[in-house]
Every structure is written in structure tokens, then in C-alpha cells.
Amino acid sequence: MREFELTRRRILAGVGGIGLASATAGLGTSAYFSDTETVESNEIRAGEVDLYVDYETAVSQDGVTTGSTTNDGTIDGDGTATGEYVINDLTPGDSGSLQFSPKIVDNPGWLWIGSTVGVTDYENGQTEPEGDVDGSDAGSLGNVPSGAGAGELSAVLQVDVSYCTESGGVIHEFQNPADYTLADLFKELESGFLLDGDATTTGTDAYPSSPDSSTQNGPCLCIEWEVPTDVGNEIQSDGVAFGLTFAAYQTRNNPAPQNPFADATVLPGDAIQSAVDDASAGDVVSVFGGTFGDGSDYTEAIDVDTPLTLARASAERPVVEHSNGSTVDVQADDVTVDGFEIRNPGTQGSGDPTDYAGTVGIDVSSGSENVCLQHNVLADIGTGDDDANPIGILASDGTSGITIYGNELRNLEGTDEDEGAVQAILVNESGTQITDATVRGNTITGLLDTRSTVAVRFNGDVSGVIDGNEISDLNTEGTIPGSGGAPGGFTQVISLAQGGGSATGPSNVTIRENTISDVETTTSDNFAPPFHVVVGSSTDGSTVTIESNEFSGDSQDDEVYVGDGTGSLDLSAVLATNSFTPAGTISGTRIERS
């Protein structure tokens, strides 16, 4: 029996052109599902693999009649199937769902979902209220989508993805981050994802076969969407279109699944670096973890010097553990690293206590712009070396446009042997400005040092957003190296500072919707109490916004919720627009725990 190969250019079943439109009253755009697959004789033989995808759509608009249309149908691989999904007068609070029910007839198969076209936002012109808050006017008001690339709808439509039954009951939710958007989902789907044939067990199984196109033996896929009620006028008249593709091939004679949306697939036991070295600009390298291949972890450092996407292939997260320096080193623009578990205990013992960037999880080298680090776990950084000076993610000079989104950073540990700080995320300018840095939706916990501990630090001439992160369990305890026993330094959750290699501090920074708790500096007589947010004296405080954060104090410690070294923050406004438990009070240039 001959094996066949699926590539990014041989997609078996497609769903294309799904659209939702946000409009003023009475204005909407049509949206279609379509299957335009072409099956060639040398790719699939009759009776071996036949993929059907049923779909159902729904919308809820608070009982208001808007003329929106939902539809159901089947993509059967025998031509083009279309089903209209029209959402008129989309407003904050509206919601809906899409359900896909795949069936592989005759043989079980590896079933993939991905997107070869991604998301396209349409501005569709602007109403007067939208023009007041959004300067990206493009296209024109009307029934035909226009102004491609200028709309905002995909970035505000929140989605939840789950495995579900035919009747829509949830079997197992995906790891949907808080405030997960349509744009976030399709960013991940660009690299393809292997669907699980049995969502009730651990691991990833092949998708079961069905005897015919009507019998559902595997789990369905449900995508629920909602427009948040707090969305403003910036989405008026906007529209969005996106395309989904399902692809399947038989498991028989194909025990190692190959990702049809990727240019290279790596399994445990193979070398990630070899695939990266062979890649061309724009390629996707898909990496399996867990029980695939020989089931081992990856132990090599990874150097990425080509613009590419490096992403996990399934729910089983690939583990990459190195023992010195940086586990992943990014040295190119437009790189995405998505879905790995990255460790660096530093057990080789070669750390230098004076090297403030000694042991690093992901290092984004100077000048590497528009890098995206998302949905990774960075754990056990520096736990095996007293001299480690551990940093989870380090972005150096000129790394403008960096996005650090939806990662989990946990268990970073230093000692009184090192001379730097434990830092989960450090964006560090030392000569070339860093603009548009985004640190969003990360979970940071379990940071411990005897000198100083920082969760997120913008050093030098950096601008950007620190948004929606959950940060807890930070502690500094011990003595300063070489001091003869003097107490340790400080604990700072979010720090805006000048940094040793910069001539200035950050500016144009927004800190919002972060949740901060369990922050300590337990060594007695430390020279500073723990700070939740510290705005250093070289920061342009007049351009810093701190709003909608939740600060929770520890009753055992003196704590500073917000410290303003610039004297230009409006602390009364900060006190009024954030939540403090226990209450905060203004004392000079600080908001302190009462």
C-alpha cells in the first residue's frame, strides 16, 4: 500500500469565507461557508478516506429582529457547498456559535484544522461616532465589504473553543485564555492543529471512522463568540471575514502524523534545530510533544535566525529543556514561538553572578522586530544554579512590536550568590528605542530571590501595553551578596525604569486590567517594601496610564500599590480607577496599603 503525503498545498476539505458584520442599524454583510476542495487520484483512493463536515450556526441578539440569518449544511468534498450566515446590526452583547461535526468515512484518520487565509478585518467606512475614536478610516459605508485591513472587529470578538457533542454539549474546553479573541484564535490556526479523536482521555487520538456520512463517532468542534458589552464605537460599521480548513488522512500506514498546514513536522526524537535550519522565510515548523515519536523531551537549545512560525502541533505541549544560556534564541524579525514548555534550570553551573542576563528561557536578540511569543509555559528557570540571574523572557534593544501573550511563567528562582534580579519578563532598551511592546494575558507566579524579584520590567526608552496579566506569589528574602549580611533588595511587580544602558525611561505606557496579589519582601529591615507598580524617576509619567487593575495586599507586609518617582502621575485618578484590597491611601508620591 502506497503512502500519500499531504502538504500545505494539498488541503482535503475547506470551509471558506465566513463573515460577521458589525453595522449601524439595518446594515449587514453576507457570509458563506464553502468547500472548494479538489481531490486528485494520486492523493486519495475511493473507499479509504472520505471527509464530511456538517456545520450549524446560531446567533443571539437579545430577541431583537435584525434580519440575521443562520443556516446548517454539509461540506461533502464533491464540489462547493454554501450556507448563508448573515449577522445584521451586530452590537455589544450579541453572541453566537458555529459548530462543526466532522465524519471520516471508512477509515480512522488524523484530522487537522487550520486556516490558510486567516482573518481579514474591514473598516467599511466610518460613522461619525466611530470617527471620533478611531482614526483608521478606510472603505465606505455600504453592503460590500471595503477597507480591508483597517477594521477592529476580530480583535474584540471574544471566543471560546471546545469539543462538544452533536447536540452542542461541552465535552472538554480548550485552554481558552481570558479575553481570547477571534484574531488570537486564527493566529494559532495559521500553523494547524491536530484534533483529538477522543476528548475524554489524555493524549491525542486519531479521529474515529464513521460507517457513513450521517453517523457521528468523534467529537464535534464548537466555537462560541460574543461582542463584549464594554466595546465602544470603534467597531461601528466594521466587518470581519475568515476561513477554516479541515484536512484528514488515514492513520493506517501513516503512524506519525504530518501537519498539512506546515512546511516541516518534528516529532520527539527528531531535532527541532535541523528543521529550523532548513526553513525558508515564512515557513511553519510544527512540533509534536507528549507520546508522539519516541516520547522524549527536546534537550537542545534552539536558535531561530529566519522569519518563521515555530508552533506545537497538538494539545500535547512539546518540552524543550536546556541547561545554560538561553533555551530559545530569536535572531530574526517576524518570528512566532507558540505552545512550548521551555525550561532552563542552569544545571551546567556555568552562570556568572555578575551577568544580569545569565539563564534565560526565551531571548529575543537586539533588532528582532515583530516577534510573537504566545501560549508558552516557561518553568524552572535558574533553579539549578546559584549564579543564574534567571529571566523568563528577555527582549533586548530595538525589539519593537514584540508581543508576549498568554504565556505562563512559573518557578523562577535566584539566590544570594547572584547579583541581579529574578525577572519573569524584561523588555530592555540600551541604545535603540523599543516601541509597541505588548505584554498581555500572561500568568506569572512563583518568583523567589534573595536580592530582588520583578514580574514585568520595561527598562529604558520603551513604550507599550501591560494588560490583563495575572501575577502572584513574588517574594524577596535574604541578604545582599558581599554586604556582610545586609538585608536583600526589593520586590516589584511592574517596574518602569531607566536601566543601566539607557539615557531615559519608558513613555507612553498603559498598565490596565492586571490582577496582582501575594507580593512580599519577608526579610526584616529590607530597604524597600514590596511595590505593585513602580514608576521610576526617568519615566515620562505624564504619558503613563494606570487603570482597571486589581491590587490585593498582604496583611503581613507594608506595601506600596503605586509608587510615582516622577511626581507627574495623577494619583487621585489612579486611586479612583483601580481596585485596592485592602483600601489604598495616598501618601506623598505613593498609594499605600491602608
Coordinates of C-alpha atoms in Angstrom, one line a residue:
M1 CA 0.0 0.0 0.0
R2 CA 1.4 3.4 -1.0
E3 CA 1.6 6.3 1.4
F4 CA 0.3 9.6 0.3
E5 CA 1.5 13.0 1.5
L6 CA -0.5 16.0 2.5
T7 CA 1.2 19.4 2.3
R8 CA 0.1 22.9 2.8
R9 CA -0.8 23.0 -0.9
R10 CA -2.9 19.8 -0.8
I11 CA -5.8 20.5 1.5
L12 CA -8.6 18.0 1.5
A13 CA -11.6 19.8 2.8
G14 CA -12.2 23.5 3.2
V15 CA -14.6 25.9 4.9
G16 CA -14.1 29.4 3.4
G17 CA -15.3 32.9 3.6
I18 CA -17.1 33.0 7.0
G19 CA -18.1 36.5 7.8
L20 CA -19.6 38.6 10.6
A21 CA -20.5 42.2 10.2
S22 CA -20.8 45.0 12.7
A23 CA -23.1 47.7 11.4
T24 CA -25.3 50.6 12.1
A25 CA -29.0 49.7 12.1
G26 CA -30.1 47.8 9.0
L27 CA -26.6 47.3 7.5
G28 CA -25.0 43.9 7.3
T29 CA -22.8 41.8 5.0
S30 CA -23.4 38.2 3.9
A31 CA -21.2 35.4 4.9
Y32 CA -20.7 32.0 3.4
F33 CA -19.2 28.6 4.2
S34 CA -17.7 26.8 1.2
D35 CA -15.8 23.7 0.3
T36 CA -13.7 24.1 -2.8
E37 CA -11.5 21.0 -2.3
T38 CA -10.1 19.2 -5.2
V39 CA -9.3 15.5 -4.7
E40 CA -6.8 14.0 -7.1
S41 CA -6.5 10.3 -7.8
N42 CA -2.9 10.1 -6.5
E43 CA -3.9 11.6 -3.1
I44 CA -7.0 9.6 -2.0
R45 CA -8.3 6.3 -3.2
A46 CA -12.0 5.7 -3.2
G47 CA -13.2 3.8 -0.1
E48 CA -10.2 4.7 2.1
V49 CA -10.8 8.3 3.4
D50 CA -13.8 10.4 2.8
L51 CA -14.2 13.5 4.9
Y52 CA -17.6 15.2 5.6
V53 CA -18.1 18.3 7.8
D54 CA -21.6 19.2 8.9
Y55 CA -21.9 22.8 10.2
E56 CA -24.5 24.6 12.3
T57 CA -24.7 28.3 13.1
A58 CA -26.7 30.3 15.7
V59 CA -26.9 34.0 16.8
S60 CA -28.5 35.7 19.8
Q61 CA -29.3 39.4 19.6
D62 CA -31.4 39.9 22.8
G63 CA -34.6 39.0 21.0
V64 CA -34.4 41.9 18.6
T65 CA -35.4 41.2 15.0
T66 CA -32.5 42.3 12.8
G67 CA -32.8 40.1 9.7
S68 CA -29.8 38.0 10.7
T69 CA -29.7 34.6 9.0
T70 CA -28.3 31.3 10.3
N71 CA -28.0 28.1 8.4
D72 CA -26.9 24.5 8.6
G73 CA -25.3 22.3 5.9
T74 CA -22.7 19.8 4.9
I75 CA -19.3 20.0 3.2
D76 CA -19.0 16.8 1.3
G77 CA -15.9 17.2 -0.8
D78 CA -17.9 16.8 -4.1
G79 CA -17.9 20.4 -5.1
T80 CA -18.9 23.7 -3.4
A81 CA -21.4 23.8 -0.6
T82 CA -22.6 27.2 0.6
G83 CA -24.6 28.2 3.6
E84 CA -25.6 31.7 4.4
Y85 CA -24.6 33.2 7.9
V86 CA -25.7 36.8 7.9
I87 CA -25.4 38.9 11.1
N88 CA -27.1 42.3 10.7
D89 CA -26.8 45.2 13.2
L90 CA -24.2 43.5 15.4
T91 CA -23.9 45.3 18.7
P92 CA -22.2 44.9 22.1
G93 CA -23.8 42.0 24.0
D94 CA -24.6 40.0 20.8
S95 CA -23.4 36.4 20.7
G96 CA -23.5 33.3 18.5
S97 CA -21.9 30.0 17.7
L98 CA -20.5 27.8 15.0
Q99 CA -20.4 24.0 15.3
F100 CA -18.5 21.7 13.1
S101 CA -19.2 17.9 13.1
P102 CA -16.5 16.0 11.1
K103 CA -17.0 12.5 9.9
I104 CA -14.3 10.4 8.3
V105 CA -16.0 7.5 6.4
D106 CA -14.3 4.1 6.0
N107 CA -11.1 4.5 8.0
P108 CA -9.9 6.4 11.1
G109 CA -7.6 9.3 10.3
W110 CA -5.5 12.2 11.6
L111 CA -7.9 15.2 11.5
W112 CA -6.4 18.7 11.3
I113 CA -8.0 22.1 11.5
G114 CA -6.2 25.2 10.3
S115 CA -6.6 28.4 8.3
T116 CA -4.7 29.2 5.1
V117 CA -6.4 32.6 4.6
G118 CA -6.6 33.9 8.2
V119 CA -8.7 36.8 9.2
T120 CA -9.5 40.0 7.2
D121 CA -11.0 43.0 9.0
Y122 CA -12.9 45.5 7.1
E123 CA -13.4 49.1 8.1
N124 CA -16.4 49.6 5.8
G125 CA -16.1 53.4 6.2
Q126 CA -16.9 55.1 9.4
T127 CA -19.9 56.6 11.1
E128 CA -19.4 59.9 12.9
P129 CA -19.1 58.2 16.4
E130 CA -16.5 55.8 15.2
G131 CA -14.5 58.5 13.5
D132 CA -14.3 60.3 16.9
V133 CA -12.4 57.4 18.5
D134 CA -10.7 55.6 15.5
G135 CA -8.5 57.4 13.0
S136 CA -8.1 54.4 10.6
D137 CA -10.8 55.5 8.2
A138 CA -10.9 53.2 5.2
G139 CA -13.5 51.9 2.7
S140 CA -17.0 53.2 2.5
L141 CA -20.4 52.6 4.2
G142 CA -22.5 50.1 2.2
N143 CA -23.3 46.5 1.7
V144 CA -20.0 45.4 0.1
P145 CA -17.0 44.9 2.4
S146 CA -14.4 47.5 1.9
G147 CA -11.4 49.0 3.7
A148 CA -9.6 45.6 4.2
G149 CA -7.1 45.5 7.0
A150 CA -8.3 48.6 8.8
G151 CA -11.2 47.3 11.0
E152 CA -11.0 46.2 14.6
L153 CA -13.8 43.6 14.9
S154 CA -11.6 40.5 15.1
A155 CA -9.6 41.9 18.0
V156 CA -12.7 42.5 20.1
L157 CA -14.9 39.5 19.3
Q158 CA -14.2 37.1 22.2
V159 CA -14.3 33.3 21.5
D160 CA -14.4 30.1 23.4
V161 CA -13.5 26.8 21.7
S162 CA -14.5 23.4 22.9
Y163 CA -15.0 19.8 21.9
C164 CA -18.8 19.2 22.0
T165 CA -21.5 16.7 21.3
E166 CA -23.7 16.7 18.3
S167 CA -26.3 18.5 20.4
G168 CA -23.8 21.2 21.5
G169 CA -23.0 20.0 25.0
V170 CA -19.4 20.7 26.1
I171 CA -17.2 17.6 26.4
H172 CA -13.9 19.4 27.0
E173 CA -12.9 23.0 26.7
F174 CA -9.7 24.1 25.1
Q175 CA -7.3 26.1 27.1
N176 CA -9.0 29.4 26.2
P177 CA -7.1 32.3 27.7
A178 CA -9.1 35.1 29.3
D179 CA -10.3 37.6 26.7
Y180 CA -9.4 35.2 23.9
T181 CA -10.3 36.9 20.6
L182 CA -11.1 35.8 17.1
A183 CA -7.8 37.3 16.0
D184 CA -5.9 35.3 18.6
L185 CA -7.6 32.0 17.5
F186 CA -6.8 32.5 13.9
K187 CA -3.2 33.5 14.7
E188 CA -2.9 30.0 16.2
L189 CA -4.8 28.2 13.4
E190 CA -2.4 29.5 10.8
S191 CA 0.0 26.8 11.8
G192 CA -2.6 24.0 12.0
F193 CA -3.8 21.9 15.0
L194 CA -4.3 18.1 15.3
L195 CA -7.8 17.5 16.6
D196 CA -8.4 14.8 19.2
G197 CA -10.5 11.8 18.3
D198 CA -11.4 11.1 21.9
A199 CA -11.7 14.3 24.0
T200 CA -12.5 12.3 27.2
T201 CA -9.0 10.9 27.6
T202 CA -5.5 12.3 27.9
G203 CA -3.2 12.5 24.9
T204 CA -4.3 12.9 21.3
D205 CA -6.0 10.0 19.5
A206 CA -6.8 9.5 15.8
Y207 CA -10.2 10.6 14.8
P208 CA -12.6 7.5 14.6
S209 CA -14.2 6.4 11.4
S210 CA -17.9 6.5 10.7
P211 CA -19.8 3.9 8.6
D212 CA -21.5 6.7 6.6
S213 CA -21.8 10.5 6.4
S214 CA -24.7 10.6 8.9
T215 CA -23.1 8.8 11.9
Q216 CA -21.1 11.0 14.3
N217 CA -18.4 8.9 16.1
G218 CA -15.9 11.6 17.0
P219 CA -16.3 14.8 19.0
C220 CA -17.6 18.0 17.3
L221 CA -15.9 21.4 17.5
C222 CA -17.8 24.3 18.9
I223 CA -16.7 28.0 18.6
E224 CA -18.8 30.4 20.6
W225 CA -18.4 34.1 20.1
E226 CA -19.5 37.3 21.9
V227 CA -19.2 41.0 21.5
P228 CA -18.3 42.3 25.0
T229 CA -20.7 44.9 26.4
D230 CA -17.9 47.3 27.1
V231 CA -16.8 47.6 23.5
G232 CA -17.1 51.2 22.2
N233 CA -17.8 53.0 19.0
E234 CA -14.5 51.8 17.3
I235 CA -16.3 48.8 15.8
Q236 CA -19.2 50.6 14.3
S237 CA -19.7 49.5 10.6
D238 CA -16.7 47.1 10.9
G239 CA -16.8 43.6 9.4
V240 CA -14.6 40.5 9.5
A241 CA -14.1 37.5 7.3
F242 CA -12.2 34.4 7.9
G243 CA -11.6 30.9 6.5
L244 CA -11.3 27.5 8.2
T245 CA -9.9 24.3 6.6
F246 CA -10.3 20.7 7.8
A247 CA -7.9 18.1 6.5
A248 CA -7.7 14.4 7.1
Y249 CA -5.7 11.4 6.1
Q250 CA -5.7 7.8 7.2
T251 CA -3.7 6.6 10.1
R252 CA -3.1 3.2 8.5
N253 CA 0.5 3.3 7.1
N254 CA 0.8 6.8 8.5
P255 CA 1.5 6.3 12.2
A256 CA 3.4 9.6 12.5
P257 CA 1.0 12.4 11.7
Q258 CA 2.4 15.1 9.4
N259 CA 0.9 18.6 9.6
P260 CA -0.6 19.6 6.2
F261 CA -0.5 23.3 7.3
A262 CA 3.2 23.2 8.0
D263 CA 6.3 23.1 5.9
A264 CA 8.1 20.7 8.3
T265 CA 6.8 18.5 11.1
V266 CA 9.1 17.5 14.0
L267 CA 8.4 14.6 16.4
P268 CA 10.1 13.8 19.7
G269 CA 13.4 12.1 18.9
D270 CA 14.0 14.4 16.0
A271 CA 16.0 17.7 16.1
I272 CA 14.0 20.9 16.1
Q273 CA 17.1 22.8 15.1
S274 CA 17.6 20.8 11.9
A275 CA 14.1 21.8 10.8
V276 CA 14.7 25.4 11.7
D277 CA 18.0 25.5 9.8
D278 CA 16.3 24.1 6.7
A279 CA 13.4 26.5 6.8
S280 CA 12.8 29.4 4.5
A281 CA 11.3 32.8 5.4
G282 CA 7.6 32.5 6.2
D283 CA 7.7 28.7 6.8
V284 CA 5.8 26.9 9.6
V285 CA 7.6 24.3 11.7
S286 CA 5.2 22.2 13.6
V287 CA 6.5 20.4 16.6
F288 CA 4.8 17.4 18.4
G289 CA 5.3 16.6 22.1
G290 CA 3.9 14.0 24.5
T291 CA 3.6 10.4 23.4
F292 CA 4.3 11.0 19.7
G293 CA 7.7 9.9 18.2
D294 CA 9.8 8.3 20.9
G295 CA 8.0 10.3 23.7
S296 CA 11.2 12.2 24.8
D297 CA 11.7 15.8 25.7
Y298 CA 13.8 18.0 23.5
T299 CA 17.2 18.9 25.1
E300 CA 18.8 21.1 22.5
A301 CA 19.0 24.9 22.5
I302 CA 17.1 26.4 19.6
D303 CA 18.5 29.4 17.5
V304 CA 15.9 30.9 15.2
D305 CA 17.6 33.2 12.6
T306 CA 14.9 33.1 9.9
P307 CA 11.4 34.7 9.9
L308 CA 9.1 31.7 10.7
T309 CA 6.5 30.2 12.9
L310 CA 7.5 27.5 15.4
A311 CA 4.4 26.0 16.9
R312 CA 3.1 23.0 18.7
A313 CA 1.1 20.5 16.6
S314 CA -1.4 19.2 19.1
A315 CA -2.6 19.7 22.7
E316 CA 0.4 17.7 23.9
R317 CA 2.9 20.5 24.6
P318 CA 6.5 19.9 23.4
V319 CA 9.0 20.3 26.3
V320 CA 12.4 21.9 25.5
E321 CA 14.9 21.9 28.3
H322 CA 18.4 23.4 28.1
S323 CA 20.8 23.8 30.9
N324 CA 22.7 27.0 30.3
G325 CA 22.5 30.3 28.5
S326 CA 19.2 30.7 26.5
T327 CA 16.9 27.8 25.7
V328 CA 15.4 29.6 22.7
D329 CA 17.3 32.5 21.0
V330 CA 15.4 34.5 18.4
Q331 CA 17.6 36.5 16.0
A332 CA 15.2 37.5 13.2
D333 CA 12.1 39.6 12.6
D334 CA 8.6 38.2 12.3
V335 CA 9.2 35.0 14.4
T336 CA 6.3 33.3 16.3
V337 CA 7.0 30.8 19.1
D338 CA 3.7 29.2 20.1
G339 CA 2.8 26.5 22.6
F340 CA 6.0 25.1 24.0
E341 CA 7.1 24.3 27.6
I342 CA 10.5 25.8 28.0
R343 CA 12.9 25.1 30.9
N344 CA 16.4 26.2 31.8
P345 CA 17.5 25.2 35.3
G346 CA 21.1 26.2 34.5
T347 CA 22.4 22.9 35.9
Q348 CA 25.7 23.1 34.0
G349 CA 26.8 25.5 36.7
S350 CA 28.5 28.0 34.4
G351 CA 26.4 31.0 35.3
D352 CA 28.2 34.3 36.1
P353 CA 26.8 36.1 39.2
T354 CA 27.7 39.4 37.5
D355 CA 25.9 38.6 34.3
Y356 CA 22.4 40.1 34.8
A357 CA 21.0 38.1 31.9
G358 CA 22.5 34.8 32.8
T359 CA 20.0 32.0 32.4
V360 CA 17.1 32.8 30.1
G361 CA 14.1 30.9 28.8
I362 CA 13.5 32.9 25.5
D363 CA 16.0 35.6 24.4
V364 CA 14.8 37.9 21.7
S365 CA 18.0 39.4 20.4
S366 CA 18.6 43.1 19.6
G367 CA 16.9 44.3 16.4
S368 CA 14.5 41.4 16.1
E369 CA 11.1 43.2 15.4
N370 CA 7.5 42.0 15.4
V371 CA 8.2 38.8 17.3
C372 CA 5.3 37.0 18.9
L373 CA 5.7 34.7 21.9
Q374 CA 2.4 33.2 22.8
H375 CA 0.8 30.3 24.9
N376 CA 4.2 29.0 26.1
V377 CA 5.0 27.7 29.6
L378 CA 8.3 28.9 31.0
A379 CA 9.2 27.0 34.1
D380 CA 12.1 26.1 36.4
I381 CA 14.4 28.9 35.1
G382 CA 17.6 29.1 37.2
T383 CA 16.5 26.6 39.8
G384 CA 19.7 24.5 39.4
D385 CA 22.4 27.2 39.5
D386 CA 23.2 29.6 42.4
D387 CA 24.7 32.1 39.9
A388 CA 21.8 32.0 37.4
N389 CA 20.3 35.5 37.5
P390 CA 17.2 34.0 35.8
I391 CA 15.0 35.7 33.3
G392 CA 11.9 34.1 31.7
I393 CA 11.6 36.2 28.6
L394 CA 14.2 38.8 27.6
A395 CA 13.7 41.3 24.7
S396 CA 16.7 43.5 24.1
D397 CA 17.5 46.6 22.1
G398 CA 15.3 47.5 19.1
T399 CA 12.8 44.7 19.5
S400 CA 9.8 46.9 18.6
G401 CA 6.5 45.3 18.0
I402 CA 7.1 42.4 20.4
T403 CA 4.0 40.6 21.6
I404 CA 4.2 38.4 24.8
Y405 CA 0.8 36.9 25.1
G406 CA -1.0 34.2 27.0
N407 CA 2.2 32.6 28.5
E408 CA 2.6 31.0 31.9
L409 CA 5.8 31.9 33.7
R410 CA 6.4 30.0 37.0
N411 CA 9.1 28.9 39.4
L412 CA 12.0 31.3 38.6
E413 CA 14.5 31.2 41.5
G414 CA 17.7 33.1 42.4
T415 CA 19.9 33.1 45.5
D416 CA 22.3 35.4 47.3
E417 CA 25.1 34.2 45.1
D418 CA 23.8 36.1 42.0
E419 CA 23.9 39.8 41.8
G420 CA 20.9 40.5 39.6
A421 CA 17.2 40.1 39.9
V422 CA 14.8 37.3 39.2
Q423 CA 12.8 38.7 36.3
A424 CA 9.9 37.0 34.6
I425 CA 9.7 39.4 31.6
L426 CA 12.3 42.1 30.8
V427 CA 12.0 44.5 27.9
N428 CA 15.3 46.2 27.9
E429 CA 16.4 49.2 25.7
S430 CA 20.1 50.2 25.8
G431 CA 20.5 52.4 22.7
T432 CA 17.7 51.6 20.2
Q433 CA 14.1 52.5 21.1
I434 CA 11.6 49.8 21.6
T435 CA 8.0 50.7 20.6
D436 CA 4.7 48.9 20.6
A437 CA 5.7 46.3 23.2
T438 CA 2.7 44.2 24.3
V439 CA 2.6 42.1 27.5
R440 CA -0.9 40.7 27.6
G441 CA -2.8 37.9 29.3
N442 CA 0.2 36.2 30.9
T443 CA 0.2 34.3 34.2
I444 CA 3.2 34.9 36.3
T445 CA 3.7 33.1 39.7
G446 CA 6.3 31.6 41.9
L447 CA 9.2 34.1 41.7
L448 CA 11.7 33.9 44.6
D449 CA 15.1 35.6 45.1
T450 CA 17.3 36.7 48.0
R451 CA 18.1 40.0 46.3
S452 CA 15.2 41.3 44.1
T453 CA 12.2 40.0 42.2
V454 CA 10.4 41.6 39.3
A455 CA 7.5 40.2 37.3
V456 CA 7.4 42.7 34.3
R457 CA 10.0 45.4 33.7
F458 CA 10.2 48.0 31.0
N459 CA 13.8 49.3 31.1
G460 CA 14.8 52.4 29.2
D461 CA 13.1 54.0 26.1
V462 CA 10.2 51.5 25.9
S463 CA 6.6 52.2 25.0
G464 CA 3.7 49.7 25.0
V465 CA 0.9 48.0 27.0
I466 CA 1.0 45.8 30.1
D467 CA -2.5 44.4 30.0
G468 CA -4.6 41.6 31.6
N469 CA -1.9 39.7 33.3
E470 CA -2.4 37.6 36.5
I471 CA 0.6 38.0 38.8
S472 CA 1.0 36.4 42.2
D473 CA 3.4 34.8 44.7
L474 CA 6.5 37.1 44.4
N475 CA 9.0 37.2 47.3
T476 CA 12.4 38.5 48.1
E477 CA 14.2 37.2 51.2
G478 CA 17.8 37.1 52.1
T479 CA 20.9 39.3 52.1
I480 CA 22.8 41.3 49.5
P481 CA 25.9 39.5 48.1
G482 CA 29.1 40.8 49.6
S483 CA 27.4 43.0 52.1
G484 CA 28.3 41.1 55.2
G485 CA 24.6 40.2 55.8
A486 CA 22.8 43.3 54.8
P487 CA 19.1 42.6 54.1
G488 CA 18.0 42.0 50.5
G489 CA 16.6 44.4 48.0
F490 CA 13.1 44.7 46.8
T491 CA 10.0 43.0 45.2
Q492 CA 8.5 44.9 42.3
V493 CA 5.6 43.5 40.3
I494 CA 5.6 46.0 37.4
S495 CA 8.5 48.3 37.0
L496 CA 9.1 51.2 34.6
A497 CA 12.8 52.2 35.0
Q498 CA 15.7 53.8 33.2
G499 CA 18.0 50.8 33.2
G500 CA 21.8 50.9 33.2
G501 CA 22.3 51.1 29.5
S502 CA 19.7 53.8 28.6
A503 CA 19.6 57.5 28.7
T504 CA 15.9 57.7 29.6
G505 CA 13.0 55.8 31.0
P506 CA 9.8 54.5 29.4
S507 CA 7.0 56.6 28.0
N508 CA 3.5 56.1 26.5
V509 CA 2.8 53.0 28.7
T510 CA -0.6 51.7 29.6
I511 CA -1.0 49.4 32.6
R512 CA -4.5 48.1 32.8
E513 CA -6.7 45.2 33.9
N514 CA -3.9 43.3 35.6
T515 CA -4.6 41.3 38.8
I516 CA -1.8 41.4 41.4
S517 CA -1.7 39.5 44.7
D518 CA 0.6 37.8 47.2
V519 CA 3.5 40.1 47.0
E520 CA 6.1 40.0 49.8
T521 CA 9.5 41.1 50.9
T522 CA 9.9 38.9 54.0
T523 CA 13.4 39.7 55.1
S524 CA 13.3 42.1 58.0
D525 CA 14.7 45.6 57.5
N526 CA 14.7 45.4 53.7
F527 CA 15.5 48.8 52.3
A528 CA 12.2 48.9 50.4
P529 CA 8.7 47.5 50.9
P530 CA 7.1 45.5 48.0
F531 CA 5.8 47.6 45.2
H532 CA 2.9 46.6 42.9
V533 CA 3.7 49.3 40.3
V534 CA 6.8 51.5 40.5
V535 CA 7.2 54.3 38.0
G536 CA 10.8 55.4 38.0
S537 CA 12.0 58.9 38.1
S538 CA 13.2 58.9 34.5
T539 CA 9.9 57.7 33.2
D540 CA 7.6 60.2 31.4
G541 CA 4.9 59.9 34.0
S542 CA 2.5 62.2 32.1
T543 CA 2.2 59.6 29.4
V544 CA 1.6 56.6 31.8
T545 CA -1.9 55.3 32.2
I546 CA -2.8 53.0 35.2
E547 CA -6.4 51.9 35.1
S548 CA -8.8 49.0 35.9
N549 CA -6.2 46.9 37.8
E550 CA -7.0 44.8 40.8
F551 CA -4.4 45.2 43.6
S552 CA -4.6 42.8 46.6
G553 CA -2.3 43.5 49.6
D554 CA -0.8 41.1 52.1
S555 CA -1.8 41.9 55.6
Q556 CA 1.6 40.8 56.9
D557 CA 3.6 43.4 55.0
D558 CA 3.8 47.1 54.4
E559 CA 3.1 47.5 50.7
V560 CA 3.0 50.2 48.1
Y561 CA 0.4 49.8 45.5
V562 CA 1.7 52.5 43.2
G563 CA 5.0 54.5 43.6
D564 CA 5.5 57.6 41.5
G565 CA 9.1 58.7 41.2
T566 CA 8.2 61.3 38.6
G567 CA 5.8 63.4 40.6
S568 CA 3.6 63.7 37.5
L569 CA 1.1 60.9 37.9
D570 CA -2.4 61.9 38.9
L571 CA -2.6 59.6 41.9
S572 CA -6.2 60.6 42.7
A573 CA -7.2 59.4 39.3
V574 CA -5.3 56.2 39.8
L575 CA -6.9 55.6 43.1
A576 CA -10.4 56.2 41.6
T577 CA -9.9 54.0 38.5
N578 CA -8.4 50.9 40.1
S579 CA -9.4 48.4 42.8
F580 CA -7.5 48.1 46.1
T581 CA -8.0 45.4 48.7
P582 CA -7.3 46.4 51.5
A583 CA -8.1 50.0 50.5
G584 CA -5.3 52.3 49.3
T585 CA -4.5 55.8 50.5
I586 CA -2.3 58.5 49.0
S587 CA 0.8 59.3 51.0
G588 CA 3.0 61.8 49.2
T589 CA 4.0 60.2 45.9
R590 CA 2.6 56.8 46.7
I591 CA -0.6 54.9 47.0
E592 CA 0.0 52.7 50.0
R593 CA -2.0 49.8 51.6
S594 CA -4.1 51.2 54.4

